[in-house]
Tab-separated table of C-alpha atoms in Angstrom:
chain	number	residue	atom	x	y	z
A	318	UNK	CA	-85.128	58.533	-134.864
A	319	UNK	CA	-87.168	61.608	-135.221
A	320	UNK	CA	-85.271	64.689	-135.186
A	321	UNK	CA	-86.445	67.673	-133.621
A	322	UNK	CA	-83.821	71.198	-134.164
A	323	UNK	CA	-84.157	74.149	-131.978
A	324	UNK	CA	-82.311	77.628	-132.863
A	325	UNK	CA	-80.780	80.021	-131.999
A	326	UNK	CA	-78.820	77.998	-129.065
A	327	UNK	CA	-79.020	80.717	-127.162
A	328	UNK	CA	-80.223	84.375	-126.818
A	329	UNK	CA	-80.093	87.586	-124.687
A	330	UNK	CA	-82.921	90.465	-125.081
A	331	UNK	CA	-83.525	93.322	-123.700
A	332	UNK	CA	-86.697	93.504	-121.473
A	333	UNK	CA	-89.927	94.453	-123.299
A	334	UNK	CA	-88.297	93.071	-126.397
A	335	UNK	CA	-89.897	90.229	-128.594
A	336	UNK	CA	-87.858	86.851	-128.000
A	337	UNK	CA	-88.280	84.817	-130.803
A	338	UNK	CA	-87.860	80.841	-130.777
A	339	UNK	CA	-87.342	78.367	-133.678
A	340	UNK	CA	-88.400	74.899	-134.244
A	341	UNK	CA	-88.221	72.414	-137.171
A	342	UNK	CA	-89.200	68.725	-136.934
A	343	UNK	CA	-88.800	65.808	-140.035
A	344	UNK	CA	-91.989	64.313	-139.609
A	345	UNK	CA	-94.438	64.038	-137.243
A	346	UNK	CA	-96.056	60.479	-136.217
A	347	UNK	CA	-98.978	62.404	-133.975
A	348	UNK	CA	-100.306	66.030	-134.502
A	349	UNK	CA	-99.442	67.542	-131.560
A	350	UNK	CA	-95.932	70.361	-130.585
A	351	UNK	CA	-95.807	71.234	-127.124
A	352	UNK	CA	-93.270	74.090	-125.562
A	353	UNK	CA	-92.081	73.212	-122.848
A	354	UNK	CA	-89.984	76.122	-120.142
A	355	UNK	CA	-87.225	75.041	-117.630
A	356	UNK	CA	-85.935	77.338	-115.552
A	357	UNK	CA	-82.668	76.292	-113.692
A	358	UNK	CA	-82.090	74.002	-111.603
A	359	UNK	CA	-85.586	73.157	-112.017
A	360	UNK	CA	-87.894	70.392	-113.963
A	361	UNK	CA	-89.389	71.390	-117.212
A	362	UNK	CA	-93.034	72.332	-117.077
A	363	UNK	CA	-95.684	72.742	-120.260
A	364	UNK	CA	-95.825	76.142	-121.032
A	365	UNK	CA	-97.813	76.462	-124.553
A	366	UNK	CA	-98.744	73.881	-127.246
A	367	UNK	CA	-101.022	73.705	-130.978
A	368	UNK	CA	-102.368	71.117	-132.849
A	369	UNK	CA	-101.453	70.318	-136.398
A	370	UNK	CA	-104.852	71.484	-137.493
A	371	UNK	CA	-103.969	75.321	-136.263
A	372	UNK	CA	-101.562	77.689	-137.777
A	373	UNK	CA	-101.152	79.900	-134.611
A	374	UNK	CA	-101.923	79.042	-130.600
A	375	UNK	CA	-101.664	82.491	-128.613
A	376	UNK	CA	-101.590	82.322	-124.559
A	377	UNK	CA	-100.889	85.954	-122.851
A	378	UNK	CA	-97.618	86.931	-124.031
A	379	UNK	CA	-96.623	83.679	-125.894
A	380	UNK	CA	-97.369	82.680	-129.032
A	381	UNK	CA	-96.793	79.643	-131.153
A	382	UNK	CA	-96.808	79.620	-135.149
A	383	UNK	CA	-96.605	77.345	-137.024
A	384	UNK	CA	-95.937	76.769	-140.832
A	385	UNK	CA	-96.861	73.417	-142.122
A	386	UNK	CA	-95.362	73.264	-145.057
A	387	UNK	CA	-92.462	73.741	-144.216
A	388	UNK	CA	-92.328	71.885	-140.851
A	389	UNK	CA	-91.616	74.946	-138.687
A	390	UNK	CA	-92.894	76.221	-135.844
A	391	UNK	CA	-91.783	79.316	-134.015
A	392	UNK	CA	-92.324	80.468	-130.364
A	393	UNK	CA	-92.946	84.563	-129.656
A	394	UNK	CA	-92.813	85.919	-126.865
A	395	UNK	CA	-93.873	89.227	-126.521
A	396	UNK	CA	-92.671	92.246	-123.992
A	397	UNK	CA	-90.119	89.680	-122.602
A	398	UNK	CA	-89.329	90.289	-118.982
A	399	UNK	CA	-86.513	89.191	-116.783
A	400	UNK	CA	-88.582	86.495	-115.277
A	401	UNK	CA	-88.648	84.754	-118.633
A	402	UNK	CA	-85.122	83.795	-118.655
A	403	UNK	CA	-84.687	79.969	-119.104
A	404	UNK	CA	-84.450	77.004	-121.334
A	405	UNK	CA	-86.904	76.683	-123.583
A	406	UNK	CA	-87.942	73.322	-125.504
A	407	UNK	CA	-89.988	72.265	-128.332
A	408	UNK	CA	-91.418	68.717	-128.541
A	409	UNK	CA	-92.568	66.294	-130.782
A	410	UNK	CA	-95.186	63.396	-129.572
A	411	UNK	CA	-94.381	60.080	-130.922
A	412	UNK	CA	-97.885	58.356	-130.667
A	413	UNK	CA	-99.916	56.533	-128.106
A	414	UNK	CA	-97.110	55.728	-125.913
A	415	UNK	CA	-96.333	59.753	-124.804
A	416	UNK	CA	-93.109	59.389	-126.420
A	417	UNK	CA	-91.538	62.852	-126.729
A	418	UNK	CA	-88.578	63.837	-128.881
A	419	UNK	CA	-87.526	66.635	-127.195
A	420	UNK	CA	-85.143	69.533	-129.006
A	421	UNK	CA	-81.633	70.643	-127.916
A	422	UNK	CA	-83.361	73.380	-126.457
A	423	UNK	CA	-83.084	77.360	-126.487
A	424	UNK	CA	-81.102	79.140	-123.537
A	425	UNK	CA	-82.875	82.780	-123.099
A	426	UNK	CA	-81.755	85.748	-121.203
A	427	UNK	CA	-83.614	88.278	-120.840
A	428	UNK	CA	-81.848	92.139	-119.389
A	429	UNK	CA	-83.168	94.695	-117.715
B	305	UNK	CA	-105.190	67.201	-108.465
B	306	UNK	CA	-102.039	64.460	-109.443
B	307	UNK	CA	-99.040	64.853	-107.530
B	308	UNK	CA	-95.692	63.062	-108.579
B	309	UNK	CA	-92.907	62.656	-105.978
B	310	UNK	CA	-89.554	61.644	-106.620
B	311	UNK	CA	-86.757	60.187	-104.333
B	312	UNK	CA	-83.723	61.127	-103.328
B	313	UNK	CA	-83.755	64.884	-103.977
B	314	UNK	CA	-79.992	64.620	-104.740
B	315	UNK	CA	-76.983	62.019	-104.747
B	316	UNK	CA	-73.472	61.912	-104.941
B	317	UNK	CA	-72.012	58.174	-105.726
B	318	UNK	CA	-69.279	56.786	-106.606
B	319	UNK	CA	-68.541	54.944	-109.678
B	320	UNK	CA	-69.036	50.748	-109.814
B	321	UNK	CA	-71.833	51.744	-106.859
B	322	UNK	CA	-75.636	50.917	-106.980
B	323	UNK	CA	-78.059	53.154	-107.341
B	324	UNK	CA	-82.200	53.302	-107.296
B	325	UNK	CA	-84.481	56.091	-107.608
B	326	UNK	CA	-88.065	56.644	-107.439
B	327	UNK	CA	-91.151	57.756	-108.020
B	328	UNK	CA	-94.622	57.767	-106.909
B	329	UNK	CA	-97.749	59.333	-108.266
B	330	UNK	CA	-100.777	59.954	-106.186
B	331	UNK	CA	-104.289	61.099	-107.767
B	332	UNK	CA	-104.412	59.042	-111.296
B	333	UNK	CA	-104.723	55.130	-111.558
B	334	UNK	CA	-103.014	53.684	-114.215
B	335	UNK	CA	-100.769	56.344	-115.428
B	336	UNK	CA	-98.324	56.257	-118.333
B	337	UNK	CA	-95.435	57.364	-116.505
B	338	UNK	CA	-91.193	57.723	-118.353
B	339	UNK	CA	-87.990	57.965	-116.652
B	340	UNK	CA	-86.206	61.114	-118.590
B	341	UNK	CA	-82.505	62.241	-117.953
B	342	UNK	CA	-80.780	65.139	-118.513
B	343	UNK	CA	-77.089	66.242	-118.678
B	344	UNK	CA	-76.194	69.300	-117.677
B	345	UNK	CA	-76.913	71.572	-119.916
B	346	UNK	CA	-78.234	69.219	-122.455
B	347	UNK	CA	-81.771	68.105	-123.755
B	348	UNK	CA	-84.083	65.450	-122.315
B	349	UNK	CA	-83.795	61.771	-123.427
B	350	UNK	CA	-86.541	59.579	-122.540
B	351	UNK	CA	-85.412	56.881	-121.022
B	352	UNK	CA	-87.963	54.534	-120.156
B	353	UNK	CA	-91.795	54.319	-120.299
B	354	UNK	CA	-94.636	52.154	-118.656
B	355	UNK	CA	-98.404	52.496	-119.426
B	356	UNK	CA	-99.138	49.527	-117.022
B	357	UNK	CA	-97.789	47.513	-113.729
B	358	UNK	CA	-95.082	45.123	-114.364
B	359	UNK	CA	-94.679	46.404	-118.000
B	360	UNK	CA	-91.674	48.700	-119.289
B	361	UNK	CA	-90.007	49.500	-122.345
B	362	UNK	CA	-86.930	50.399	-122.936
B	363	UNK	CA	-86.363	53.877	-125.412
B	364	UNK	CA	-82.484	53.893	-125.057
B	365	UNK	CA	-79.586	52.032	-123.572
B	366	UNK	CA	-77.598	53.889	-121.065
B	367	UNK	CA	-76.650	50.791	-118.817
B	368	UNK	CA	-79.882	51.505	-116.487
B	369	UNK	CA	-83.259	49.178	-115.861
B	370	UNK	CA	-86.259	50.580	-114.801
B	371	UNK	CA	-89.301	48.420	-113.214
B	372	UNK	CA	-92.892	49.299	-112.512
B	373	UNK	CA	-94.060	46.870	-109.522
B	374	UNK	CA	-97.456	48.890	-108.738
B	375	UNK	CA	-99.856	50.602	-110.134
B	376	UNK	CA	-98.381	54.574	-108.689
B	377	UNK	CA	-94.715	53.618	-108.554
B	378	UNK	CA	-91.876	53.486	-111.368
B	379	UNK	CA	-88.016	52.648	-110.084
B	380	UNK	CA	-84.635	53.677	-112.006
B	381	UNK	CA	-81.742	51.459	-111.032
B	382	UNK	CA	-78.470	50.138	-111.833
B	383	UNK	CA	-76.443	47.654	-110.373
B	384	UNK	CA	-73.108	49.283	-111.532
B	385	UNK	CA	-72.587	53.188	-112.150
B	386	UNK	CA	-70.585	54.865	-114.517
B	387	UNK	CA	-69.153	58.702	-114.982
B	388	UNK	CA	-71.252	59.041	-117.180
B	389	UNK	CA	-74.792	58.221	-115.236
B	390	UNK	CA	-74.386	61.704	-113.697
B	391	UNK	CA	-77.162	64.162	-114.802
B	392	UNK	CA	-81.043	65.048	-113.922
B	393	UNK	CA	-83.072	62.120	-113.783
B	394	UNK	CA	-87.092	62.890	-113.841
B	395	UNK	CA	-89.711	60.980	-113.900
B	396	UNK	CA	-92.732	62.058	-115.550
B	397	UNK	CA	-96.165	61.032	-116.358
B	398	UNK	CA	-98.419	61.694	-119.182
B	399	UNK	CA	-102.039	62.098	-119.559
B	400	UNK	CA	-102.187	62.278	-123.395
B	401	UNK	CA	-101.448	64.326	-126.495
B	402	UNK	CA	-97.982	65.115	-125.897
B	403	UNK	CA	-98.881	66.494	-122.208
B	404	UNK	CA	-96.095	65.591	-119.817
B	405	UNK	CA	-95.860	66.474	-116.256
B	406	UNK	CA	-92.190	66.162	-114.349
B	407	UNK	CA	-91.776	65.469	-110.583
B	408	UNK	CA	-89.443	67.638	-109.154
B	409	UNK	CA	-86.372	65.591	-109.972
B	410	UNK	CA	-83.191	63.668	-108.866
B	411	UNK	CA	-79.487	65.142	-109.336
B	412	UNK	CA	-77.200	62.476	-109.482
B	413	UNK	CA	-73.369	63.028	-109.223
B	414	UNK	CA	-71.184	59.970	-110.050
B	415	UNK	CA	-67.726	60.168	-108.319
């Protein structure tokens, strides 16, 4: 089964600090790495994704990059703010069907 | 705009009991729509998926069936539950390229 491996487990920043994410997948079958956010007590929702043929996907204060060769992507995300705390997961499509592998998922806390 | 609705909100049962859950989607015909679950704390499994009516595949085996009998509607049951059926159960549908969209979800405690 495809394996997809999120780290740190968990993290607290400070606000207006750079939270960074980490992602690492074995091999892809489609070309495709959503984020997705979860705050709690709450469903995920999509929050960023890129395409295998990019090496970085930038949307306000988050930004994906992603390295290929080495089958990493990270998440950044940029003057982090206290609204930003939650659970944040990386994904990995599995073809036609929507299949998603889903990560163990980051826990982020961000303090004022 | 799609809207996905799941039901119950929340449930507490008790262990050997039934169970169903559901979910609807209004404002997309023939969605591919997944039953994902969630333990506390813990990542998403995909359960379940169904790109058409009457037709579902199974991704894992945790003791549950699902069963798609229209077009907007996908159903999570069990005719015996276990400890170990409690979690976050959300059903989700998917308009391509690794794009998935969650209803709002169901929190099941298992007594």
């Amino acid at each position: 089964q495809q394996q997809v491996r999120q780290s740190p487990q968990s993290l607290t920043v400070w606000e207006g600090e750079t939270t960074i994410l980490n992602c690492s997948y074995e091999d892809s079958t489609f070309d495709y790495f959503p984020w997705y956010r979860q705050f709690p007590g709450k469903s995920p929702a999509l929050l960023i994704a890129i395409s295998l043929v990019s090496n970085k996907k930038e949307d306000g204060r988050f930004t994906i990059f992603f390295n290929k060769r080495e089958k990493k992507l990270s998440l950044h995300i940029t003057d982090s703010q206290p609204g930003d705390s939650a659970t944040y997961f990386c994904a990995d499509t599995g073809g036609l069907s929507g299949k998603l592998t889903f990560g163990e998922g980051t826990q982020v806390t961000v303090i004022s | 705009a799609q809207t996905i609705h799941q039901w119950p909100v929340a449930e507490i049962k008790a262990v050997g009991s039934p169970l169903s859950l559901g979910c609807t989607i209004k404002g997309k015909s023939s969605p591919n729509l997944y039953w994902y679950w969630q333990a506390t704390g813990g990542t998403l499994q995909q359960l379940f998926y169904s790109i058409t009516v009457g037709q579902v595949e199974s991704v894992v085996q945790l003791n549950l069936s699902a069963s798609r009998p229209k077009d907007d509607q996908f159903i999570l049951s069990t005719e015996k539950l276990l400890l170990s059926h409690s979690g976050f159960y959300l059903c989700a549908w998917s308009p391509g390229q690794g794009r998935v969209f969650f209803g709002k979800g169901t929190r099941l405690t298992v007594v």
